[in-house]
Structure formats: C-alpha cells, structure tokens
Coordinates of C-alpha atoms in Angstrom, one line a residue:
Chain A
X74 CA 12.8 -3.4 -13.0
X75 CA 10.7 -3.4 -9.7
X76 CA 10.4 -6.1 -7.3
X77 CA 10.8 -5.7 -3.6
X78 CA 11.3 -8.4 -1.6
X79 CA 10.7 -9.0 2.1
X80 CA 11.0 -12.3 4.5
X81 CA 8.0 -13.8 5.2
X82 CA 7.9 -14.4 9.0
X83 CA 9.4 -12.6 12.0
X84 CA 9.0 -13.9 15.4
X85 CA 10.5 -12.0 18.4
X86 CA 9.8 -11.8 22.5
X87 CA 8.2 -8.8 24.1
X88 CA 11.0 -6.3 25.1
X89 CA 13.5 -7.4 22.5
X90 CA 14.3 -5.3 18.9
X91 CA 12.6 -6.9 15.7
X92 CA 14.3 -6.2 12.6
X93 CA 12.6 -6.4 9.3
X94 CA 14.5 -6.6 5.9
X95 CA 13.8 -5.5 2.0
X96 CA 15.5 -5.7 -0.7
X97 CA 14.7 -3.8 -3.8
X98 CA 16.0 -3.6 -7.4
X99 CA 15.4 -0.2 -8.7
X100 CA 18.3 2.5 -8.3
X101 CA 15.8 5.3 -9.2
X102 CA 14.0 5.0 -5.9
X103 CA 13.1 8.3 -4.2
X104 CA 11.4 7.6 -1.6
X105 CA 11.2 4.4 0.5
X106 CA 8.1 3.7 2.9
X107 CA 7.2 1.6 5.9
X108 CA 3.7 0.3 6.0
X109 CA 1.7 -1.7 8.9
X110 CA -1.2 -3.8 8.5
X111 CA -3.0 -5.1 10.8
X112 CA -6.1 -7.6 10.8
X113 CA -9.0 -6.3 8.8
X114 CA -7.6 -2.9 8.6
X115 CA -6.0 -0.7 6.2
X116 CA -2.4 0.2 5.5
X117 CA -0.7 2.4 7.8
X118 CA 2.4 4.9 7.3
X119 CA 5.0 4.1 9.5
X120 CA 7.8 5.8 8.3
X121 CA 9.7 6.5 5.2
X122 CA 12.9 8.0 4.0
X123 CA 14.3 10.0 1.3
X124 CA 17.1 7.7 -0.9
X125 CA 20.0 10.4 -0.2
X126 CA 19.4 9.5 3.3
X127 CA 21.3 6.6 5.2
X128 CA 19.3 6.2 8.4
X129 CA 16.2 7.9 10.0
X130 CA 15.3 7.8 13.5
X131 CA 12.0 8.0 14.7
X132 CA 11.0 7.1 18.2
X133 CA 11.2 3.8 18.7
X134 CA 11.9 2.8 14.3
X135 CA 15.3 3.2 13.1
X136 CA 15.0 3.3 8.9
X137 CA 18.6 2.0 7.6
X138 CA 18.9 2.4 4.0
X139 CA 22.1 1.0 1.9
X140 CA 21.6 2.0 -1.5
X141 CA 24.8 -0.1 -2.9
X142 CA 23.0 -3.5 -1.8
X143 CA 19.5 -2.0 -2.6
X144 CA 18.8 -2.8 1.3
X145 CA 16.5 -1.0 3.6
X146 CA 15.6 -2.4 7.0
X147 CA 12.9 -1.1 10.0
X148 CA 14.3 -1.9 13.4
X149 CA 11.4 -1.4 16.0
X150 CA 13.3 -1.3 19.7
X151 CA 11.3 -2.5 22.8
X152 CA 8.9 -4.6 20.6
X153 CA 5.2 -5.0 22.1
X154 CA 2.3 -6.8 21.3
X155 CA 0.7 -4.3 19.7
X156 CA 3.7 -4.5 17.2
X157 CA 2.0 -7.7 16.0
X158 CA 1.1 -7.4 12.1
X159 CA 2.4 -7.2 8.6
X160 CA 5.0 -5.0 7.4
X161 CA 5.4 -3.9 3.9
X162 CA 8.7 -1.8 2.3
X163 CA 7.4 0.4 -0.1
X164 CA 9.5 2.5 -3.1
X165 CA 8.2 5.3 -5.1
X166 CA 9.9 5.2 -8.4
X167 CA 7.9 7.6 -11.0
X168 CA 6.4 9.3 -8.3
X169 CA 2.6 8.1 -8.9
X170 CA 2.6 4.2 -7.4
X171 CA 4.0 2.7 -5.0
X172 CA 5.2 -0.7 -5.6
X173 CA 5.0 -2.9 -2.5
X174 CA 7.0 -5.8 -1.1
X175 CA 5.8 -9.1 -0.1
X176 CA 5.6 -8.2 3.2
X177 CA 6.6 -9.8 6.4
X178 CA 4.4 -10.9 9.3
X179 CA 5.8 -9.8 12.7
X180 CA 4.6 -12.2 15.7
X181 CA 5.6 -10.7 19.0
X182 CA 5.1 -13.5 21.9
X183 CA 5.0 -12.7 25.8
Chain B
X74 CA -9.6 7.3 10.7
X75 CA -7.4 8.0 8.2
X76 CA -10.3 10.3 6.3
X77 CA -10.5 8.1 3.1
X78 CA -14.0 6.2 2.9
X79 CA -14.4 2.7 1.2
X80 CA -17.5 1.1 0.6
X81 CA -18.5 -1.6 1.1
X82 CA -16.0 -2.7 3.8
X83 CA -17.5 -6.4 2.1
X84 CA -18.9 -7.9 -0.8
X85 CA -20.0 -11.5 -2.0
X86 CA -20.8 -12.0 -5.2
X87 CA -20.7 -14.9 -8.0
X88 CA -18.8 -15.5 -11.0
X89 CA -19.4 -13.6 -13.8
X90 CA -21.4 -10.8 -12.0
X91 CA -20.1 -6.9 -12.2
X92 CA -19.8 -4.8 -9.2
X93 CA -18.8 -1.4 -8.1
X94 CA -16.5 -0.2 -5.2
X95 CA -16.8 3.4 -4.2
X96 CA -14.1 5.4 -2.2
X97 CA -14.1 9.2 -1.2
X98 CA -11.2 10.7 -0.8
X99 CA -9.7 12.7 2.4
X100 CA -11.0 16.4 2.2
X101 CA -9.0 18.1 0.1
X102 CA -7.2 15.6 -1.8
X103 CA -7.5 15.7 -5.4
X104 CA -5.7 12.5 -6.4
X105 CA -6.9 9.2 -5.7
X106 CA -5.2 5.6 -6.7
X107 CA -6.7 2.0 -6.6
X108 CA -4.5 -1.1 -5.1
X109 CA -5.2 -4.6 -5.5
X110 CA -4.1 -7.3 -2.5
X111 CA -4.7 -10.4 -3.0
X112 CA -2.8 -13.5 -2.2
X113 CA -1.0 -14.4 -5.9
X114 CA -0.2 -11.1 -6.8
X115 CA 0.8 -9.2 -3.3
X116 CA -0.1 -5.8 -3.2
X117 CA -0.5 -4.3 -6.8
X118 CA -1.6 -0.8 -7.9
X119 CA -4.0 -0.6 -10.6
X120 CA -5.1 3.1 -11.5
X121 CA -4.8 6.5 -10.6
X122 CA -6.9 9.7 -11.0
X123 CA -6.3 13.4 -10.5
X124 CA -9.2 15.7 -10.5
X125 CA -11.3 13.6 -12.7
X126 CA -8.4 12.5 -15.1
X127 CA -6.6 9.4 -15.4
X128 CA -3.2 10.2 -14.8
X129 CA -1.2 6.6 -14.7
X130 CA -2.3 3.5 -15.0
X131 CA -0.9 -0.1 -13.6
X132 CA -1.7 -4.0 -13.8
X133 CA -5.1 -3.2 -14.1
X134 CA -7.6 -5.9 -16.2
X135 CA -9.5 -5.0 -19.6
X136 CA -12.1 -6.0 -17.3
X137 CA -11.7 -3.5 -14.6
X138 CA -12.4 0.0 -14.7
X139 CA -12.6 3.6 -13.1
X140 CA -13.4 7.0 -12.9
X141 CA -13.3 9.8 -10.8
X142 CA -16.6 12.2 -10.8
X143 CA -16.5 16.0 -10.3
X144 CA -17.2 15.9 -6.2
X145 CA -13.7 13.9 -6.4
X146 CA -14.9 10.5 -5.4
X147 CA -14.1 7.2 -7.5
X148 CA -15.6 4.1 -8.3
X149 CA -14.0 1.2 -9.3
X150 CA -16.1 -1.3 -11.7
X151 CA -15.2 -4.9 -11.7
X152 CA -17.1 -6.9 -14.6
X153 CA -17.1 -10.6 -15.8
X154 CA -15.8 -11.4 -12.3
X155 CA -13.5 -14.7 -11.9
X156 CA -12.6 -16.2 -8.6
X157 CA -9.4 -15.1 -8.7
X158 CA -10.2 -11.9 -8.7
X159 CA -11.2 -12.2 -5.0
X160 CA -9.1 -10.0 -2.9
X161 CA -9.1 -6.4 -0.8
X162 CA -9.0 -3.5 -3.0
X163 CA -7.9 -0.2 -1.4
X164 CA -8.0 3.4 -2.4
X165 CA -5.8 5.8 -1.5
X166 CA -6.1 9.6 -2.1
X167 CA -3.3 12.4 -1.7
X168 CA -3.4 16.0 -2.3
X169 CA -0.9 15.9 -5.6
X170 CA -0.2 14.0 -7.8
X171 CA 2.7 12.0 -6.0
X172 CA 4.0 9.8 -3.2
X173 CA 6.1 12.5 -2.1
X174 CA 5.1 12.4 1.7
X175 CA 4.1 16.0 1.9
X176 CA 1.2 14.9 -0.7
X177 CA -0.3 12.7 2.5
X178 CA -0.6 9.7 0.3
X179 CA -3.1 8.1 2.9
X180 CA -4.8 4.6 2.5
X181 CA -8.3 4.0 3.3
X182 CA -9.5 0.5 5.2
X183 CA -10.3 -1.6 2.0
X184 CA -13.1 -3.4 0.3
X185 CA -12.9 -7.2 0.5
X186 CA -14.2 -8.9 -2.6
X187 CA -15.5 -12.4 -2.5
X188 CA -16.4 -14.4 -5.6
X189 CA -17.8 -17.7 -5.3

C-alpha cells in the first residue's frame, strides 16, 4: 500500500545541518522526490532520486535513501532562514501520481 | 515562475454552490494532473489528463470533475460544495505522461478554496 510518513516539526539554528526523515511503504517506488513549500506558494522540486540509488548529492542536500527500512532522508548543510518551510517526500509508484507525505515544517531560528 | 497558471489564486464561496478552477499548463506540456491539500487528507491527487484524455484517476469525489480542452488547459468543476472541501488545489502539468523527472512534472501556485 502507499502511505509516506514524515515528522511533523523540525526546529534547528542558523549554520547548523537539518535533517528531515520519511518513511514509505511501497517497494515498487521509482522515483523518490523532495518538495518545498513555502507560505502561499506552490510546491517546489528540490531534489529527487532514482530507487537503485543510495545517496545523491546536490549542493548543499544530501538525498540518503535505504530501501531495506523503506527510509529516505534530506539533509540540508549550513541551514538558513530562507530554509524555513514545509518539506514533503514524495514516491512515484505507477508513474502518473505522486503520492505525498505528511510533510514536516522546518523552523530555522537566528 | 514555474510556467503553470492557476486561476483564481482565491475563491470564497458557500455551501452547496459549484465552481470552476482553471489551470494552463507550461508550454509544451501535454499532461496535466489535479492535487488536493487540505488539512484532513494531506496532499492527495485527484485526476490526470493527457492531451485531452483522462489517463488515471485518484481520490477524486463523484462530485468533482475535469476536463482538459484542445488548447491543453483544464478546469476543474467542484459542485454541491461542503465545508470540508475547503482547501488549495494545485495543477501540475509535465510533458509525458509520468513523474519521471525528465517529463518536468512542475507545480503551479494553487487555488485556495474557501466554503463558508
């Protein structure tokens, strides 16, 4: 089945690495997605990786993905303010949808 | 500006009312899908269209509907409306008919629906 699940609340200093966390449930993931919303705006593409992948590296996001605990995880290094929003995990299963987690609201204070 | 176009970016209406949410899709892209956010559900897809034909289809109400006209935009009708169908609804367009990233599965800003 799909669900995705994400922690609701992250709060982190300026200057320090935030790391957000989803679980999934589906094996037949092929792609898994990053998303960022901020206040009154859309969602934005982050970052995603392919499932025969293990990590991806992209400036300052790290993807880690552990497809034996169904685990993937966005670390964003040198956190700023602008970093503040929500987060979604997305997976792709069938290829048409993407089924979203619960998302997790990232509070960076100075 | 991610290139997909919602309108209205906000609507009140009251219960029991019908209304219609437009979205145009980035140039080029032939697919576009409808979300629902709200706060009970999360984020929830409801429909998809590619080049005028419904292609999969997801929690979406007997209440709701869709299509997608020849110049490739989509409305989205909302009828008998209930409070709790107050949320933002977003479109997304892509050039296939997947999330594959190379498709440029983009997200436009949203509509927020009110229902009082």
């Amino acid at each position: 089945g799909e669900d995705v699940e994400q922690s609701l609340f992250l709060s982190v200093r300026e200057g320090d690495s935030s790391v957000i966390n989803c679980t999934y449930t589906d094996s037949s993931s092929t792609y898994l997605y990053w998303y960022k919303q901020e206040p009154g705006a859309g969602l934005q593409l982050l970052t995603y990786i392919f499932s025969n992948m293990d990590m991806k590296q992209d400036q300052r996001l790290t993807v880690l993905l552990n497809k034996k605990d169904k685990h993937l995880s966005l670390r964003i290094a040198d956190t700023q303010t602008g970093d503040s929003a929500i987060y979604f995990c997305a997976e792709s299963i069938w290829g048409n949808k993407l089924t979203f987690g619960t998302g997790t609201q990232l509070k960076v204070e100075l | 500006d991610s290139g997909v176009t919602q309108t209205p970016k906000h609507l009140i209406t009251a219960t029991g009312q019908r209304v219609t949410l437009r979205c145009s899709p980035r140039s080029g892209d032939l697919s576009v899908y409808w979300y629902q956010q709200s706060l009970d559900q999360g984020l929830q897809f409801l429909i998809q269209y590619y080049n005028g034909e419904e292609r999969a289809k997801g929690n979406i109400l007997e209440r709701f509907s869709a299509q997608q006209f020849p110049d490739l935009h989509s409305e989205l009708n909302l009828s008998s409306l209930e409070l709790g169908d107050s949320a933002l609804y977003f479109c997304a367009s892509s050039v296939g008919q997947g999330t594959d990233p190379a498709y440029g599965y983009t997200f436009g800003s949203g509509t927020r629906l009110t229902v009082v």
